[in-house]
Short mmCIF file of N, CA and C in Angstrom, two decimals:
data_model
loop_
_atom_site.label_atom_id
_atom_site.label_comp_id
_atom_site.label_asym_id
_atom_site.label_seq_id
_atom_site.Cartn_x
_atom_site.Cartn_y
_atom_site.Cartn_z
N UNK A 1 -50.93 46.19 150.81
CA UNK A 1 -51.40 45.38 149.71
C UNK A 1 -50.86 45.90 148.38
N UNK A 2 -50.50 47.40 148.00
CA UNK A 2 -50.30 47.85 146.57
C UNK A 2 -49.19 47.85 147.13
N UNK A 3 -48.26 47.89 147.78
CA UNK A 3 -46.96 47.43 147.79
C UNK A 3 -46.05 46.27 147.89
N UNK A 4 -46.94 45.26 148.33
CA UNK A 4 -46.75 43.98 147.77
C UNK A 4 -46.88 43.93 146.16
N UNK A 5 -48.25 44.36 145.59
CA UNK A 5 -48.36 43.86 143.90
C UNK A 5 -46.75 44.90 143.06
N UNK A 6 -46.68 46.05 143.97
CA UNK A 6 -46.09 46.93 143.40
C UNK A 6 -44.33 45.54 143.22
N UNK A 7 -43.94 45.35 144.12
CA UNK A 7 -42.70 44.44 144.16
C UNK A 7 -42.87 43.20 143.77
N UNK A 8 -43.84 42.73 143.57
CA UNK A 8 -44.12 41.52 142.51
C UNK A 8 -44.24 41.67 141.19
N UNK A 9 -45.08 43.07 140.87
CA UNK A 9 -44.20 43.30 139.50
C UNK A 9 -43.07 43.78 139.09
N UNK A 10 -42.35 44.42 139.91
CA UNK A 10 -40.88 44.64 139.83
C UNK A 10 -40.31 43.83 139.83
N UNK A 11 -40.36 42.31 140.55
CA UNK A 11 -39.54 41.12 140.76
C UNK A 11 -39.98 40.39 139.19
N UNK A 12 -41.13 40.61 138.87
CA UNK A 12 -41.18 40.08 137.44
C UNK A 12 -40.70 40.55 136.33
N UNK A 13 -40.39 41.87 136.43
CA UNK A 13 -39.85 42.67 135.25
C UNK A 13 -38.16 42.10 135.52
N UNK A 14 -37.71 42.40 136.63
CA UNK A 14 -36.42 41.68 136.84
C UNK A 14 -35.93 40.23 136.22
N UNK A 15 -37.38 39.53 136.40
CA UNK A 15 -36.89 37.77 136.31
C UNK A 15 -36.75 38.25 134.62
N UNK A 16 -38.05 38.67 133.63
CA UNK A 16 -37.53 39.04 132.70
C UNK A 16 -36.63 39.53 131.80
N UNK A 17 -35.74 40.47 132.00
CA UNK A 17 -35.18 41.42 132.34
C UNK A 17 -33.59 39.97 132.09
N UNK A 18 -33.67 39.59 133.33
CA UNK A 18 -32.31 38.64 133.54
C UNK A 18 -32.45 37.90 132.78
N UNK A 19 -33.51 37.24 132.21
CA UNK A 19 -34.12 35.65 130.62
C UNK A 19 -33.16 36.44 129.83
N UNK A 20 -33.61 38.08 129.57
CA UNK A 20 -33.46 38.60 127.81
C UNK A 20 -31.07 38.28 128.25
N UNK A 21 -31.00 38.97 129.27
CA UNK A 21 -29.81 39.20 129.33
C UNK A 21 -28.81 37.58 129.38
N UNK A 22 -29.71 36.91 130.39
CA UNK A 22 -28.74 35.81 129.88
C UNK A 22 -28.40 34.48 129.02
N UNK A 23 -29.62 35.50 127.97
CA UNK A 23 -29.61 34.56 126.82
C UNK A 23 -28.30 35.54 125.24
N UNK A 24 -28.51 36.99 125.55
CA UNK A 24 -27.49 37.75 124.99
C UNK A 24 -26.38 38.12 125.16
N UNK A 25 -25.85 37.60 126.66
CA UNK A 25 -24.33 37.45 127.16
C UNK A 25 -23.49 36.61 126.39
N UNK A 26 -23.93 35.21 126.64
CA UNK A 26 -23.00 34.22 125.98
C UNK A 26 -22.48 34.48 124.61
N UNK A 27 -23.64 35.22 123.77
CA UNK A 27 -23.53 35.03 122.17
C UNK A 27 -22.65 36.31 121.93
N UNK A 28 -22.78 37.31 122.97
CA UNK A 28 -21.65 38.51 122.88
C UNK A 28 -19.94 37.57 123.02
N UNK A 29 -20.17 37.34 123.96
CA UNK A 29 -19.09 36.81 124.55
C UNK A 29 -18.05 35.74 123.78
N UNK A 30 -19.02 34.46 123.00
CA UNK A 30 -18.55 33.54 122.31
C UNK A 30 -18.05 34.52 120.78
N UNK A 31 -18.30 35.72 120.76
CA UNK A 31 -18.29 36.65 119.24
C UNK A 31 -17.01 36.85 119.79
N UNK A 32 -16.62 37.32 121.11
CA UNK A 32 -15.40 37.85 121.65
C UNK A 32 -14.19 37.54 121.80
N UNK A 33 -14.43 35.69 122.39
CA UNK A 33 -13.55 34.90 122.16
C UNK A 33 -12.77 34.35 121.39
N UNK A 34 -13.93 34.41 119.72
CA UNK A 34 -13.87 33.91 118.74
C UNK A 34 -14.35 32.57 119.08
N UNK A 35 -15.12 32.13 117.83
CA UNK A 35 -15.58 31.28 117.32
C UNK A 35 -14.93 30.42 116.57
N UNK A 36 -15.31 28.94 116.69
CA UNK A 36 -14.00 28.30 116.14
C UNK A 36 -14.93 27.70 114.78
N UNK A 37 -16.07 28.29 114.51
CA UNK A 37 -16.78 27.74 113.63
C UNK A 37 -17.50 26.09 113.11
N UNK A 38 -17.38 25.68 113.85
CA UNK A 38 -17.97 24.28 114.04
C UNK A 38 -18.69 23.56 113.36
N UNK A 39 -19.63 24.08 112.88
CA UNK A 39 -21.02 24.02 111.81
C UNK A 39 -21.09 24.72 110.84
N UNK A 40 -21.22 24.44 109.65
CA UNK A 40 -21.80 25.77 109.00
C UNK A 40 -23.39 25.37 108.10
N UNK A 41 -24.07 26.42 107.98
CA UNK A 41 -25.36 25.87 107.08
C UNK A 41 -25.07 26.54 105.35
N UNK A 42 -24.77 25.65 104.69
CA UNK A 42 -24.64 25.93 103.36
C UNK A 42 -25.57 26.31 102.59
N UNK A 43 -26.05 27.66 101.85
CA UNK A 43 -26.89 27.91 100.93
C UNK A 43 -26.20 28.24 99.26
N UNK A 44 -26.67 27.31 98.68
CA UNK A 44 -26.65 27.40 97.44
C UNK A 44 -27.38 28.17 96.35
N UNK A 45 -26.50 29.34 95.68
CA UNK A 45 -27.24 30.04 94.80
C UNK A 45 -27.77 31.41 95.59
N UNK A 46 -27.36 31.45 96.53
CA UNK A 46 -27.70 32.71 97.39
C UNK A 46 -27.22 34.39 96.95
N UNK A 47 -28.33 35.00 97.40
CA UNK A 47 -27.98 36.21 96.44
C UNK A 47 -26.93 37.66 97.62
N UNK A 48 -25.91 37.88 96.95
CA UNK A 48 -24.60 38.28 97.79
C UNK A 48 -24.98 39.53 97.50
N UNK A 49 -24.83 39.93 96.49
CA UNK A 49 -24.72 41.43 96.63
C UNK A 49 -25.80 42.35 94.95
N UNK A 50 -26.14 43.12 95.46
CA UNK A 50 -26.30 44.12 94.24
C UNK A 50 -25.68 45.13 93.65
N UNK A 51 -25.38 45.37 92.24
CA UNK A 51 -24.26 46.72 91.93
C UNK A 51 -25.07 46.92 90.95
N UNK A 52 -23.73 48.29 90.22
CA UNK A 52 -24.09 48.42 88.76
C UNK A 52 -23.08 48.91 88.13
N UNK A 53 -22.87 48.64 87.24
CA UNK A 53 -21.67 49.15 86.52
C UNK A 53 -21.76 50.02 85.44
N UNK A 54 -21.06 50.11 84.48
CA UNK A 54 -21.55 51.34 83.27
C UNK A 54 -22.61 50.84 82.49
N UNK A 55 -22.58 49.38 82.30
CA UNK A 55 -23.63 48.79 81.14
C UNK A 55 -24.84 48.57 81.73
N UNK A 56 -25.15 48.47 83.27
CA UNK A 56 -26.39 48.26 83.82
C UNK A 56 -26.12 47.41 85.37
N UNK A 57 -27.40 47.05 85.42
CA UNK A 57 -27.54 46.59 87.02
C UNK A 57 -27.78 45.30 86.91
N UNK A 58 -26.44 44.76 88.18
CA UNK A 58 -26.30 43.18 88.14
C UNK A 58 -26.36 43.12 89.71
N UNK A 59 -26.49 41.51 89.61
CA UNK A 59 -26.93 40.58 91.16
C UNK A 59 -25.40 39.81 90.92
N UNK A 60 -25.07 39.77 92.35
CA UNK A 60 -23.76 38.72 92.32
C UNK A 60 -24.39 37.61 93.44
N UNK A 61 -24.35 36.42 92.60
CA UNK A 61 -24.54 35.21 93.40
C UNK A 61 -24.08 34.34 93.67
N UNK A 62 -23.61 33.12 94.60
CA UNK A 62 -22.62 31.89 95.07
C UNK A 62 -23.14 31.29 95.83
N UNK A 63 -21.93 30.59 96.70
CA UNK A 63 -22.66 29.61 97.60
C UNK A 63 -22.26 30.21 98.72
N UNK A 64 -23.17 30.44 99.93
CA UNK A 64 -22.77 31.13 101.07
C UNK A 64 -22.61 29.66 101.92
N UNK A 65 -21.46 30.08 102.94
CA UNK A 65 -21.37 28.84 104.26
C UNK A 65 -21.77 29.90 105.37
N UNK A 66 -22.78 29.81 106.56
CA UNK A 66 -23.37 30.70 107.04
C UNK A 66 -22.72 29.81 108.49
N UNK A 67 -21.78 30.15 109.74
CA UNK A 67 -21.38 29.82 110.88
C UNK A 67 -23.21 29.63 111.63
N UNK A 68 -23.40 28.57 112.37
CA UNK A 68 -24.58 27.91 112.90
C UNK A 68 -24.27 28.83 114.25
N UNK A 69 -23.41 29.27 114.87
CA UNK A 69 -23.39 29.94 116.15
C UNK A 69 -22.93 31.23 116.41
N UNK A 70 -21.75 31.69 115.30
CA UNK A 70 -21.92 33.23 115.13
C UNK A 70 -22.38 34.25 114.09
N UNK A 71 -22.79 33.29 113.10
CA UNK A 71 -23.21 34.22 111.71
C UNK A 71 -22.37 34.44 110.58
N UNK A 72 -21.04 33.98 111.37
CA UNK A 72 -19.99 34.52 110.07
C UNK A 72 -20.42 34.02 108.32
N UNK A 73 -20.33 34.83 108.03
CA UNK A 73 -20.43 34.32 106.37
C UNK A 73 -19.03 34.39 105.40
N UNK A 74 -18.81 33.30 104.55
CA UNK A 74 -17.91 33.52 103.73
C UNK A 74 -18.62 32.75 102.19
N UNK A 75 -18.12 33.19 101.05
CA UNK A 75 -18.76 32.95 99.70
C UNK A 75 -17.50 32.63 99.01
N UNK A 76 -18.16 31.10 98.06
CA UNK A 76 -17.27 30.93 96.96
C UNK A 76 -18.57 30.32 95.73
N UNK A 77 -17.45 30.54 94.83
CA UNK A 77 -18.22 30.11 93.39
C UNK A 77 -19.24 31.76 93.13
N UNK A 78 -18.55 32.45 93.08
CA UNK A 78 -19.22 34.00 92.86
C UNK A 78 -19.38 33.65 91.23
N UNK A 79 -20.69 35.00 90.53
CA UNK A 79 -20.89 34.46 89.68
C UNK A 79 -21.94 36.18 89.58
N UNK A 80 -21.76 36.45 88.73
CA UNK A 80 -22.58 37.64 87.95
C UNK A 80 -23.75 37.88 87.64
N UNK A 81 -24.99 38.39 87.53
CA UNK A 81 -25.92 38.26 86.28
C UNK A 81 -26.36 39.76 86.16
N UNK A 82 -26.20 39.21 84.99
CA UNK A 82 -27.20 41.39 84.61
C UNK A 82 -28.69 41.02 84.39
N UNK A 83 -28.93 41.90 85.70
CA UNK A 83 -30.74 42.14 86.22
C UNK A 83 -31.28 42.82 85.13
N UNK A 84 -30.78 44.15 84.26
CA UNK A 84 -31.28 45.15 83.55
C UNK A 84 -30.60 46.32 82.79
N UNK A 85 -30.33 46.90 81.83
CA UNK A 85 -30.19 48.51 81.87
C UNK A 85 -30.51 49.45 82.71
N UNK A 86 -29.86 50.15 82.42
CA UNK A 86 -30.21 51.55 83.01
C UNK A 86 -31.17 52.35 82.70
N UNK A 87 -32.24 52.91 83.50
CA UNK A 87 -33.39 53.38 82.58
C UNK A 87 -32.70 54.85 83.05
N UNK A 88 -32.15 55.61 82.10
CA UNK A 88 -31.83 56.80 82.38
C UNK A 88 -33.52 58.04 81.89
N UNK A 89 -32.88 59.15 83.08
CA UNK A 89 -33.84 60.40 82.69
C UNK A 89 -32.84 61.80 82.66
N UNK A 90 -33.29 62.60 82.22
CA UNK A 90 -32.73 63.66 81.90
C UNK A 90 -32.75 65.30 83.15
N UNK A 91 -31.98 65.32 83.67
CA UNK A 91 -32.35 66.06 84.83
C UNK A 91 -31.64 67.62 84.80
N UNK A 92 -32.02 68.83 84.96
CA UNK A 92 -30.93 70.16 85.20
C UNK A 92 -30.49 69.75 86.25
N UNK A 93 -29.25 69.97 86.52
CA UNK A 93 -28.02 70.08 87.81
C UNK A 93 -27.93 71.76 87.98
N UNK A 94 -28.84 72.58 87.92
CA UNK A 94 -28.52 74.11 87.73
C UNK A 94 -27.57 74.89 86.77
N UNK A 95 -26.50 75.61 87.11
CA UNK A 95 -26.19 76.66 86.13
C UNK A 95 -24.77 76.53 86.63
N UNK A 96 -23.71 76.31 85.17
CA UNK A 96 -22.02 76.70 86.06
C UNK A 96 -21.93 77.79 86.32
N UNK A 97 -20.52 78.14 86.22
CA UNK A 97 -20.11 79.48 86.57
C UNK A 97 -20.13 80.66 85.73
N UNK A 98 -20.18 80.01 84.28
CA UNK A 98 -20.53 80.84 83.06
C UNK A 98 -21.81 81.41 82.67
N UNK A 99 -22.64 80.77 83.32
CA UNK A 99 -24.33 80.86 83.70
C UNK A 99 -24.96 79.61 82.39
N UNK A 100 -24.41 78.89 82.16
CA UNK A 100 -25.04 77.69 81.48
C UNK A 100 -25.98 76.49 82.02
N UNK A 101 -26.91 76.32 81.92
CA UNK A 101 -27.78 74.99 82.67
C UNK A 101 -26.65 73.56 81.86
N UNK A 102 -26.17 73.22 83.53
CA UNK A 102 -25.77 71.97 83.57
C UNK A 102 -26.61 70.61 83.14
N UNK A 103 -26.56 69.77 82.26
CA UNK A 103 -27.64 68.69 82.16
C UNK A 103 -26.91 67.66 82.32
N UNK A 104 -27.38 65.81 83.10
CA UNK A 104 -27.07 65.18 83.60
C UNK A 104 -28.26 63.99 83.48
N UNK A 105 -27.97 62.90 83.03
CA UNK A 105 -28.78 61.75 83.07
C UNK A 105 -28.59 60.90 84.15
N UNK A 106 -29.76 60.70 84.63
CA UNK A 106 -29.80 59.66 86.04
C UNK A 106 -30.35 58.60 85.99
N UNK A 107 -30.37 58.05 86.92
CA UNK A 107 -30.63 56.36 86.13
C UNK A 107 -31.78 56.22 87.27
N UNK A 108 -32.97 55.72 87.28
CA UNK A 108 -33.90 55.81 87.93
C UNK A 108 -33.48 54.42 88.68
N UNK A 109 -33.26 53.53 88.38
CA UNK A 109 -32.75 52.56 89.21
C UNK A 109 -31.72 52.33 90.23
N UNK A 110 -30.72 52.93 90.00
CA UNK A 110 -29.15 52.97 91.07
C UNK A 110 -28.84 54.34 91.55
N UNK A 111 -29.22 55.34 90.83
CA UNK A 111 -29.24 57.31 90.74
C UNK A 111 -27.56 56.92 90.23
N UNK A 112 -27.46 56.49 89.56
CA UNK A 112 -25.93 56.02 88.49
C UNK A 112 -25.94 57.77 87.52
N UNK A 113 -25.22 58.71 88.29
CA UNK A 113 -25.21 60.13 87.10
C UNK A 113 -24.26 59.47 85.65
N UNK A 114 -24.35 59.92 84.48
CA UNK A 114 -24.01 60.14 83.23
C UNK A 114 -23.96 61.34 82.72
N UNK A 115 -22.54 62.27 82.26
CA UNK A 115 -22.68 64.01 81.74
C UNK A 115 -23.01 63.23 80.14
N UNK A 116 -23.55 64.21 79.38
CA UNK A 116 -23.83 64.39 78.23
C UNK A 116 -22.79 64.38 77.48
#
């Protein structure tokens, strides 16, 4: 009797087991072949990336075309905005070689260093 339930839940972990796998084969596979891109879902105004540069911290935004079956993304109409300044703080970096305390401003937002 517990070796029957014992192989009925093994045969169920299996049937499971084979759902997860042969629903993640194909989508490996069609990545492999390449994708001929077919569909895409267009988002407008979508936010691409975050940086910062010397004057402060910006968002780069466009229009993403997002592939409906492999994910690929590509962006046009890129476009800038400055989020903020830099909120710098004042930090020791320790001592050079001369025995002087090194000082260094950090930017609490990006850790963007600045020497004095």
């Amino acid at each position: 009797m517990k070796r029957k339930r014992r192989i009925g839940l093994l045969l169920c972990c299996l049937a499971v087991m084979g759902m997860f796998s042969a629903s993640v084969i194909p989508a490996q596979a069609k990545a492999k072949m390449g994708c001929h891109h077919p569909h895409f879902m267009i988002v407008p105004d979508a936010d691409c990336r975050s940086f910062s540069k010397a004057d402060g911290h910006y968002k780069e935004f466009g229009t993403a075309y997002i592939c409906a079956d492999c994910k690929y993304t590509y962006w046009t109409n890129l476009y800038q905005v400055k989020m903020g300044d830099h909120d710098w703080y004042l930090v020791s970096e320790g001592a050079d070689s001369n025995g002087n305390i090194v000082w260094r401003y950090h930017c609490r937002g990006c850790s963007m260093l600045k020497d004095i």
